[in-house]
Coordinates of C-alpha atoms and ligand atoms in Angstrom, one line a residue:
M1265 CA 59.3 63.5 24.7
K1266 CA 62.0 63.2 22.9
T1267 CA 61.4 63.2 19.0
R1268 CA 61.9 60.0 17.3
M1269 CA 62.0 58.4 14.1
T1270 CA 58.8 57.4 12.7
A1271 CA 57.9 54.0 13.6
L1272 CA 57.8 51.1 11.0
Y1273 CA 55.0 48.8 10.3
H1274 CA 56.0 45.3 9.6
C1275 CA 53.6 42.3 7.2
P1276 CA 54.5 39.1 8.1
A1277 CA 52.5 38.0 5.2
C1278 CA 54.3 40.0 2.1
G1279 CA 57.3 41.3 3.7
A1280 CA 56.7 44.5 3.3
A1281 CA 58.1 47.5 5.8
I1282 CA 55.4 50.5 5.9
P1283 CA 56.4 53.8 7.7
A1284 CA 53.5 54.0 10.7
D1285 CA 53.1 57.7 9.4
R1286 CA 49.3 56.9 7.5
P1287 CA 46.0 56.1 8.1
I1288 CA 46.0 52.0 7.6
W1289 CA 45.1 49.3 9.7
R1290 CA 46.1 46.5 7.3
C1291 CA 48.9 45.5 4.5
A1292 CA 47.7 45.8 0.6
C1293 CA 48.1 42.1 0.5
G1294 CA 45.2 42.0 3.0
S1295 CA 47.2 40.9 5.7
H1296 CA 47.5 42.0 9.4
L1297 CA 50.5 44.3 10.1
N1298 CA 52.7 44.7 13.2
L1299 CA 55.1 47.6 14.5
A1300 CA 58.5 47.0 14.4
P1301 CA 60.0 46.1 17.8
G1302 CA 60.3 49.6 19.8
R1303 CA 62.8 51.0 22.1
G1304 CA 61.2 50.6 25.3
L1305 CA 62.4 53.0 28.1
G1306 CA 64.4 52.5 31.3
R1307 CA 63.1 53.1 35.1
G1308 CA 64.6 56.3 34.7
E1309 CA 62.8 57.5 32.1
I1310 CA 59.1 57.3 33.7
A1311 CA 57.4 60.4 34.1
E1312 CA 56.2 59.7 37.7
S1313 CA 54.5 62.6 38.1
D1314 CA 51.5 61.1 35.7
A1315 CA 49.4 58.8 37.3
S1316 CA 48.3 57.3 33.8
L1317 CA 49.5 55.2 31.2
W1318 CA 51.1 58.3 30.2
R1319 CA 54.1 57.9 32.6
Y1320 CA 55.4 55.2 30.1
R1321 CA 55.0 57.8 27.2
D1322 CA 58.6 57.6 26.0
A1323 CA 58.0 53.5 25.3
L1324 CA 55.3 54.6 23.0
A1325 CA 55.7 54.8 19.2
L1326 CA 53.9 58.5 18.8
G1327 CA 55.4 61.5 17.1
S1328 CA 54.0 64.1 19.9
R1329 CA 52.4 64.1 23.5
P1330 CA 49.1 62.9 23.6
R1331 CA 45.9 65.1 22.7
V1332 CA 43.5 62.8 24.1
S1333 CA 43.6 61.0 27.8
L1334 CA 40.7 60.3 30.1
G1335 CA 43.1 59.1 32.8
E1336 CA 43.6 56.2 31.9
G1337 CA 45.9 53.3 33.2
W1338 CA 48.0 53.2 36.4
T1339 CA 45.4 50.8 37.7
P1340 CA 45.2 48.9 41.2
L1341 CA 46.9 46.0 41.6
V1342 CA 45.4 44.4 44.7
E1343 CA 46.7 41.5 46.8
R1344 CA 43.7 38.9 47.6
R1345 CA 43.9 35.4 48.7
W1346 CA 42.7 33.0 46.5
A1347 CA 42.0 29.4 47.3
G1348 CA 44.2 29.7 50.5
V1349 CA 47.2 31.3 48.0
S1350 CA 48.2 35.2 48.2
V1351 CA 47.4 36.7 44.4
H1352 CA 47.5 40.0 42.6
F1353 CA 44.8 40.9 41.2
K1354 CA 45.3 43.7 38.1
L1355 CA 42.0 45.7 37.9
E1356 CA 41.4 46.9 34.3
S1357 CA 38.4 47.0 35.3
Q1358 CA 38.7 50.3 36.4
M1359 CA 39.3 51.7 33.5
P1360 CA 37.8 55.1 32.3
T1361 CA 35.3 52.7 30.3
G1362 CA 35.2 49.7 32.9
S1363 CA 37.9 47.5 30.7
F1364 CA 40.9 47.2 30.0
K1365 CA 40.2 48.1 26.3
D1366 CA 41.1 51.8 27.0
R1367 CA 44.8 51.2 27.0
G1368 CA 44.7 50.2 23.6
T1369 CA 42.0 52.4 22.9
A1370 CA 43.7 55.6 24.0
V1371 CA 47.1 55.3 22.3
M1372 CA 45.3 54.3 19.2
L1373 CA 42.7 57.1 18.9
N1374 CA 46.1 59.4 19.8
H1375 CA 47.9 58.0 16.5
L1376 CA 44.9 58.2 14.7
L1377 CA 44.7 62.1 15.5
E1378 CA 48.4 62.2 14.5
V1379 CA 47.7 61.1 11.0
G1380 CA 45.0 63.3 10.2
V1381 CA 41.9 60.5 10.8
G1382 CA 38.5 61.9 11.0
R1383 CA 35.5 59.8 11.3
V1384 CA 35.7 56.3 12.7
H1385 CA 33.8 53.0 13.0
E1386 CA 34.5 49.7 15.0
D1387 CA 32.6 46.4 15.1
S1388 CA 32.8 44.6 19.0
S1389 CA 31.1 42.7 20.9
G1390 CA 31.0 45.7 23.5
N1391 CA 34.1 46.6 25.3
A1392 CA 36.1 47.6 22.6
G1393 CA 33.0 49.5 21.0
S1394 CA 32.1 51.3 24.7
S1395 CA 35.9 52.3 24.6
I1396 CA 36.2 53.6 21.4
A1397 CA 33.0 55.6 20.9
T1398 CA 34.4 57.1 24.3
Y1399 CA 37.6 58.2 23.1
A1400 CA 36.1 59.0 19.9
A1401 CA 33.7 61.4 21.5
A1402 CA 36.6 62.9 23.4
A1403 CA 38.5 63.5 20.9
G1404 CA 35.5 65.5 19.1
L1405 CA 35.5 62.4 16.3
P1406 CA 32.0 61.4 14.9
C1407 CA 32.0 57.3 15.1
R1408 CA 29.7 54.7 14.8
I1409 CA 29.7 50.9 16.2
Y1410 CA 28.9 48.0 14.6
V1411 CA 27.4 45.3 17.8
P1412 CA 26.0 41.9 17.8
E1413 CA 22.0 42.4 18.8
T1414 CA 23.0 39.9 21.2
A1415 CA 25.9 42.5 23.0
P1416 CA 25.2 43.2 26.6
R1417 CA 22.5 45.9 27.1
G1418 CA 25.3 48.0 29.6
K1419 CA 27.1 48.0 26.6
I1420 CA 25.0 49.4 23.8
V1421 CA 23.8 51.7 26.1
Q1422 CA 27.7 52.6 27.1
I1423 CA 28.3 53.5 22.8
A1424 CA 24.8 55.4 22.4
A1425 CA 25.5 57.4 26.0
A1426 CA 29.1 58.6 24.5
G1427 CA 27.1 59.9 21.3
A1428 CA 28.3 57.1 18.6
E1429 CA 25.8 55.6 16.2
V1430 CA 24.5 52.5 17.0
R1431 CA 24.4 49.5 14.2
M1432 CA 22.9 46.4 15.6
I1433 CA 23.5 43.4 13.3
P1434 CA 21.5 40.4 13.4
G1435 CA 23.4 36.7 12.9
T1436 CA 26.9 36.0 13.7
R1437 CA 30.0 37.3 15.4
Q1438 CA 31.4 37.3 11.9
A1439 CA 28.5 38.8 10.2
V1440 CA 29.0 42.3 13.0
T1441 CA 32.9 42.0 11.3
E1442 CA 31.8 41.9 7.8
A1443 CA 29.3 45.3 8.5
A1444 CA 32.1 47.0 9.7
L1445 CA 34.4 46.0 6.6
A1446 CA 31.5 46.8 3.9
A1447 CA 32.0 50.7 5.5
V1448 CA 35.6 50.7 4.9
D1449 CA 34.9 53.6 1.8
E1450 CA 32.6 55.5 4.3
S1451 CA 35.0 56.2 7.9
F1452 CA 38.1 54.8 9.0
Y1453 CA 37.9 50.9 10.2
A1454 CA 39.4 51.9 13.7
S1455 CA 39.5 48.4 14.7
H1456 CA 41.3 46.9 17.9
N1457 CA 41.6 43.4 16.4
W1458 CA 43.7 44.8 13.6
H1459 CA 45.6 48.0 14.1
P1460 CA 48.6 47.7 15.8
F1461 CA 48.5 50.6 17.7
F1462 CA 46.4 49.1 19.9
I1463 CA 48.7 46.2 20.7
E1464 CA 51.2 49.1 21.4
G1465 CA 48.7 50.7 24.0
T1466 CA 48.3 47.0 25.7
K1467 CA 51.9 46.5 26.3
T1468 CA 51.8 49.4 28.9
L1469 CA 50.1 46.6 31.1
A1470 CA 53.6 44.7 31.4
Y1471 CA 55.3 48.4 32.3
E1472 CA 53.2 49.1 35.0
L1473 CA 52.9 45.6 36.1
W1474 CA 56.9 45.7 36.4
E1475 CA 56.8 49.0 38.3
Q1476 CA 54.1 48.0 40.9
L1477 CA 55.8 45.1 41.6
G1478 CA 59.0 47.2 42.8
F1479 CA 60.6 47.3 38.7
A1480 CA 60.1 43.1 39.6
V1481 CA 59.0 40.4 37.0
P1482 CA 56.0 38.2 38.0
D1483 CA 56.1 34.4 37.6
N1484 CA 52.6 33.7 36.3
I1485 CA 50.2 36.3 34.3
L1486 CA 46.9 34.7 33.6
V1487 CA 44.4 36.9 31.2
P1488 CA 41.0 36.1 29.7
T1489 CA 41.8 35.8 26.3
G1490 CA 39.4 36.6 23.2
Y1491 CA 41.8 37.8 19.9
G1492 CA 44.8 38.1 22.3
S1493 CA 45.8 41.6 22.7
N1494 CA 46.5 41.8 25.9
I1495 CA 49.0 38.5 25.7
L1496 CA 50.9 40.4 22.5
G1497 CA 50.8 43.4 24.5
L1498 CA 52.7 41.8 27.5
D1499 CA 55.3 39.8 24.9
R1500 CA 56.3 43.5 23.7
G1501 CA 56.2 44.9 26.6
F1502 CA 58.3 42.7 28.6
D1503 CA 60.6 42.0 25.2
E1504 CA 61.5 46.4 25.4
L1505 CA 62.2 45.8 29.0
E1506 CA 64.4 42.5 28.2
G1507 CA 65.8 44.8 25.3
R1508 CA 66.6 47.7 27.8
G1509 CA 68.4 45.6 30.6
E1510 CA 65.7 46.2 32.7
I1511 CA 64.7 42.7 33.4
T1512 CA 66.7 39.1 32.7
R1513 CA 63.6 36.9 32.8
R1514 CA 60.1 36.3 31.6
P1515 CA 56.4 35.4 33.0
R1516 CA 54.8 32.8 32.3
L1517 CA 51.9 34.3 30.1
F1518 CA 48.6 31.9 30.5
A1519 CA 45.5 32.7 27.6
V1520 CA 42.2 32.2 29.7
Q1521 CA 39.4 31.0 27.4
A1522 CA 35.9 29.5 27.9
A1523 CA 36.0 26.4 27.0
N1524 CA 32.7 26.3 24.9
C1525 CA 34.7 29.4 21.9
A1526 CA 38.2 28.6 22.5
A1527 CA 40.8 29.4 19.1
F1528 CA 43.9 29.3 20.9
A1529 CA 43.3 26.2 23.4
T1530 CA 42.2 24.2 19.8
A1531 CA 45.6 24.9 18.2
W1532 CA 47.7 24.5 21.3
A1533 CA 46.4 21.1 22.1
A1534 CA 46.9 20.4 18.5
G1535 CA 50.3 21.4 19.2
A1536 CA 49.5 24.0 16.0
A1537 CA 51.6 26.5 14.9
D1538 CA 48.7 28.8 13.7
Y1539 CA 45.0 28.6 13.3
V1540 CA 42.9 25.5 13.6
S1541 CA 39.2 25.5 12.6
F1542 CA 36.7 24.6 15.6
T1543 CA 32.8 24.5 16.1
P1544 CA 32.2 27.4 18.7
G1545 CA 28.9 27.3 21.2
A1546 CA 27.7 29.5 23.3
T1547 CA 29.1 30.8 26.5
A1548 CA 28.6 33.5 28.9
A1549 CA 32.5 34.8 28.6
D1550 CA 30.8 37.3 25.9
G1551 CA 33.6 39.6 25.8
I1552 CA 36.4 36.1 24.9
A1553 CA 33.9 34.3 22.5
T1554 CA 36.3 35.0 19.7
V1555 CA 36.2 32.5 16.4
R1556 CA 38.7 33.5 14.2
P1557 CA 41.5 35.4 16.0
V1558 CA 43.4 38.3 13.6
R1559 CA 46.8 37.0 14.9
T1560 CA 46.5 33.5 16.2
A1561 CA 50.2 32.8 15.1
E1562 CA 51.8 35.4 16.9
V1563 CA 49.7 34.9 19.9
L1564 CA 50.5 31.0 20.7
R1565 CA 54.3 32.2 19.5
A1566 CA 53.9 34.5 22.5
L1567 CA 52.6 31.8 24.7
R1568 CA 55.1 29.2 23.8
R1569 CA 57.7 31.4 24.3
S1570 CA 57.1 32.4 28.0
A1571 CA 56.5 29.0 28.5
G1572 CA 52.8 29.7 29.4
G1573 CA 49.9 28.2 27.9
V1574 CA 46.3 28.3 27.7
V1575 CA 43.5 27.2 29.8
A1576 CA 40.1 26.4 28.6
V1577 CA 37.5 27.3 31.3
P1578 CA 34.1 25.1 30.9
E1579 CA 31.2 27.0 31.0
A1580 CA 30.1 25.4 34.7
E1581 CA 33.0 27.1 36.4
I1582 CA 32.5 30.5 35.5
A1583 CA 29.5 31.5 38.2
P1584 CA 31.4 30.2 41.0
A1585 CA 34.4 32.0 40.2
L1586 CA 32.0 35.1 39.5
R1587 CA 30.8 34.8 42.8
A1588 CA 34.1 34.1 44.7
L1589 CA 35.4 37.3 43.3
G1590 CA 32.8 39.4 44.3
R1591 CA 32.8 37.9 47.8
L1592 CA 36.6 39.2 47.9
G1593 CA 34.9 42.8 46.5
L1594 CA 36.2 42.0 43.2
F1595 CA 33.2 43.1 41.1
V1596 CA 33.6 41.6 37.7
E1597 CA 31.7 40.8 34.5
P1598 CA 32.0 36.8 33.3
T1599 CA 34.3 37.1 31.0
A1600 CA 36.9 38.4 33.4
A1601 CA 35.7 35.4 36.0
T1602 CA 37.2 33.6 33.7
A1603 CA 40.5 34.2 35.0
G1604 CA 39.9 33.1 38.5
A1605 CA 38.2 29.8 37.2
A1606 CA 41.3 29.2 35.4
L1607 CA 43.7 30.1 38.4
S1608 CA 41.9 27.7 40.5
R1609 CA 42.5 24.7 37.7
L1610 CA 46.4 26.1 37.6
L1611 CA 47.0 25.9 41.4
R1612 CA 45.1 22.4 41.7
D1613 CA 47.1 20.8 39.0
G1614 CA 50.5 22.1 40.6
T1615 CA 51.4 24.4 37.5
I1616 CA 51.2 27.4 39.6
Q1617 CA 52.6 27.0 43.2
A1618 CA 51.8 29.1 46.4
D1619 CA 54.9 30.8 46.8
E1620 CA 55.2 32.5 43.2
T1621 CA 54.1 35.7 42.5
T1622 CA 50.7 35.6 40.2
I1623 CA 48.7 38.1 38.3
V1624 CA 45.3 37.5 37.9
V1625 CA 44.3 40.4 35.1
L1626 CA 40.6 41.2 35.6
T1627 CA 39.7 42.9 32.4
G1628 CA 36.4 43.8 32.4
H1629 CA 33.6 45.5 35.3
G1630 CA 30.7 43.8 36.6
L1631 CA 28.5 46.9 36.1
K1632 CA 28.8 46.3 32.7
A1633 CA 27.2 43.3 32.6
T1634 CA 24.3 43.1 35.5
D1635 CA 21.7 41.4 33.7
K1636 CA 23.9 39.0 33.0
I1637 CA 25.0 38.3 36.1
A1638 CA 22.2 38.3 37.6
E1639 CA 21.0 35.3 35.2
L1640 CA 24.0 33.3 36.1
L1641 CA 24.2 33.9 39.9
G1642 CA 20.3 33.6 40.0
I1643 CA 19.9 36.6 41.8
Ligands
ZN471 ZN1 51.4 42.4 3.1

């Protein structure tokens, strides 16, 4: 790994530029921070012997080689037929903890180790919590996860099995976040929704798709979207590849949301550049039931820039999509199944054509939510 200058955080609210060599998760002004554009990497710099996301380590804003890895990344890209059309499914569900979060967590945790963080905590509806609990365990860091009382049991069990302390919080998802915020003096808030290094990790999804397609760019990428870390990661990754002259065009990015709780779809429909308030309802897609995304404006900008869009999936379409995916050999949680439902919609209305290269990102494994799946499918 090459030595490089310390990466910089940039604050979109007050314009501060802060070296990324200290344990912070937001700006002193209260805003989230973003990492300044990275150097990227050319195809000759891929560490080909490493069958994990660390094959792209030269593109990552870390100071040294990773100290903790569970083999995350380099997930399968599987071609299957959907509604008569050939589609590539990206199985992020096959990460060490069963969800895409490990991409962001592994890179964030290694950064936190570099800047001397000890104890960590986080709030999560489940997948990020199990991911951070698992990587904290691997790194030997004490960890506490705040979860909603209603979080899927499988995910809570996973957090506890990793040795993390589980704090169940009654009330709304926002109440869970507030409980985590109240603990910032006790330990480091390793928030996957706030910390810029989480997106530094998810950007490796762009590199992986590009390499797995034979150094080519797909036409469309569909991603279940709650806070938008995969959309931002893909945007950042393709930005870097374009900056290095490795690609000359960009894929259309489609954020998939549950219509019952769709912050980006609401803003998109209003033609807004930033957050528009809405009334959230219940959804089986618990992993993307986000009421107040941290980087709304950045996500909307990335979607517009890509000439993609937002798809809001009605609740009634989630179970049929989950069943159809299962029968293709793709057992996923309800949140991930929304991407299948969205693909059906985009094919039906002609937004996506049969001869295009389309990626459907399956973000979480079905084994995480068997209770909910049994209920949905009447098993
Ligand atoms: Zn600021």
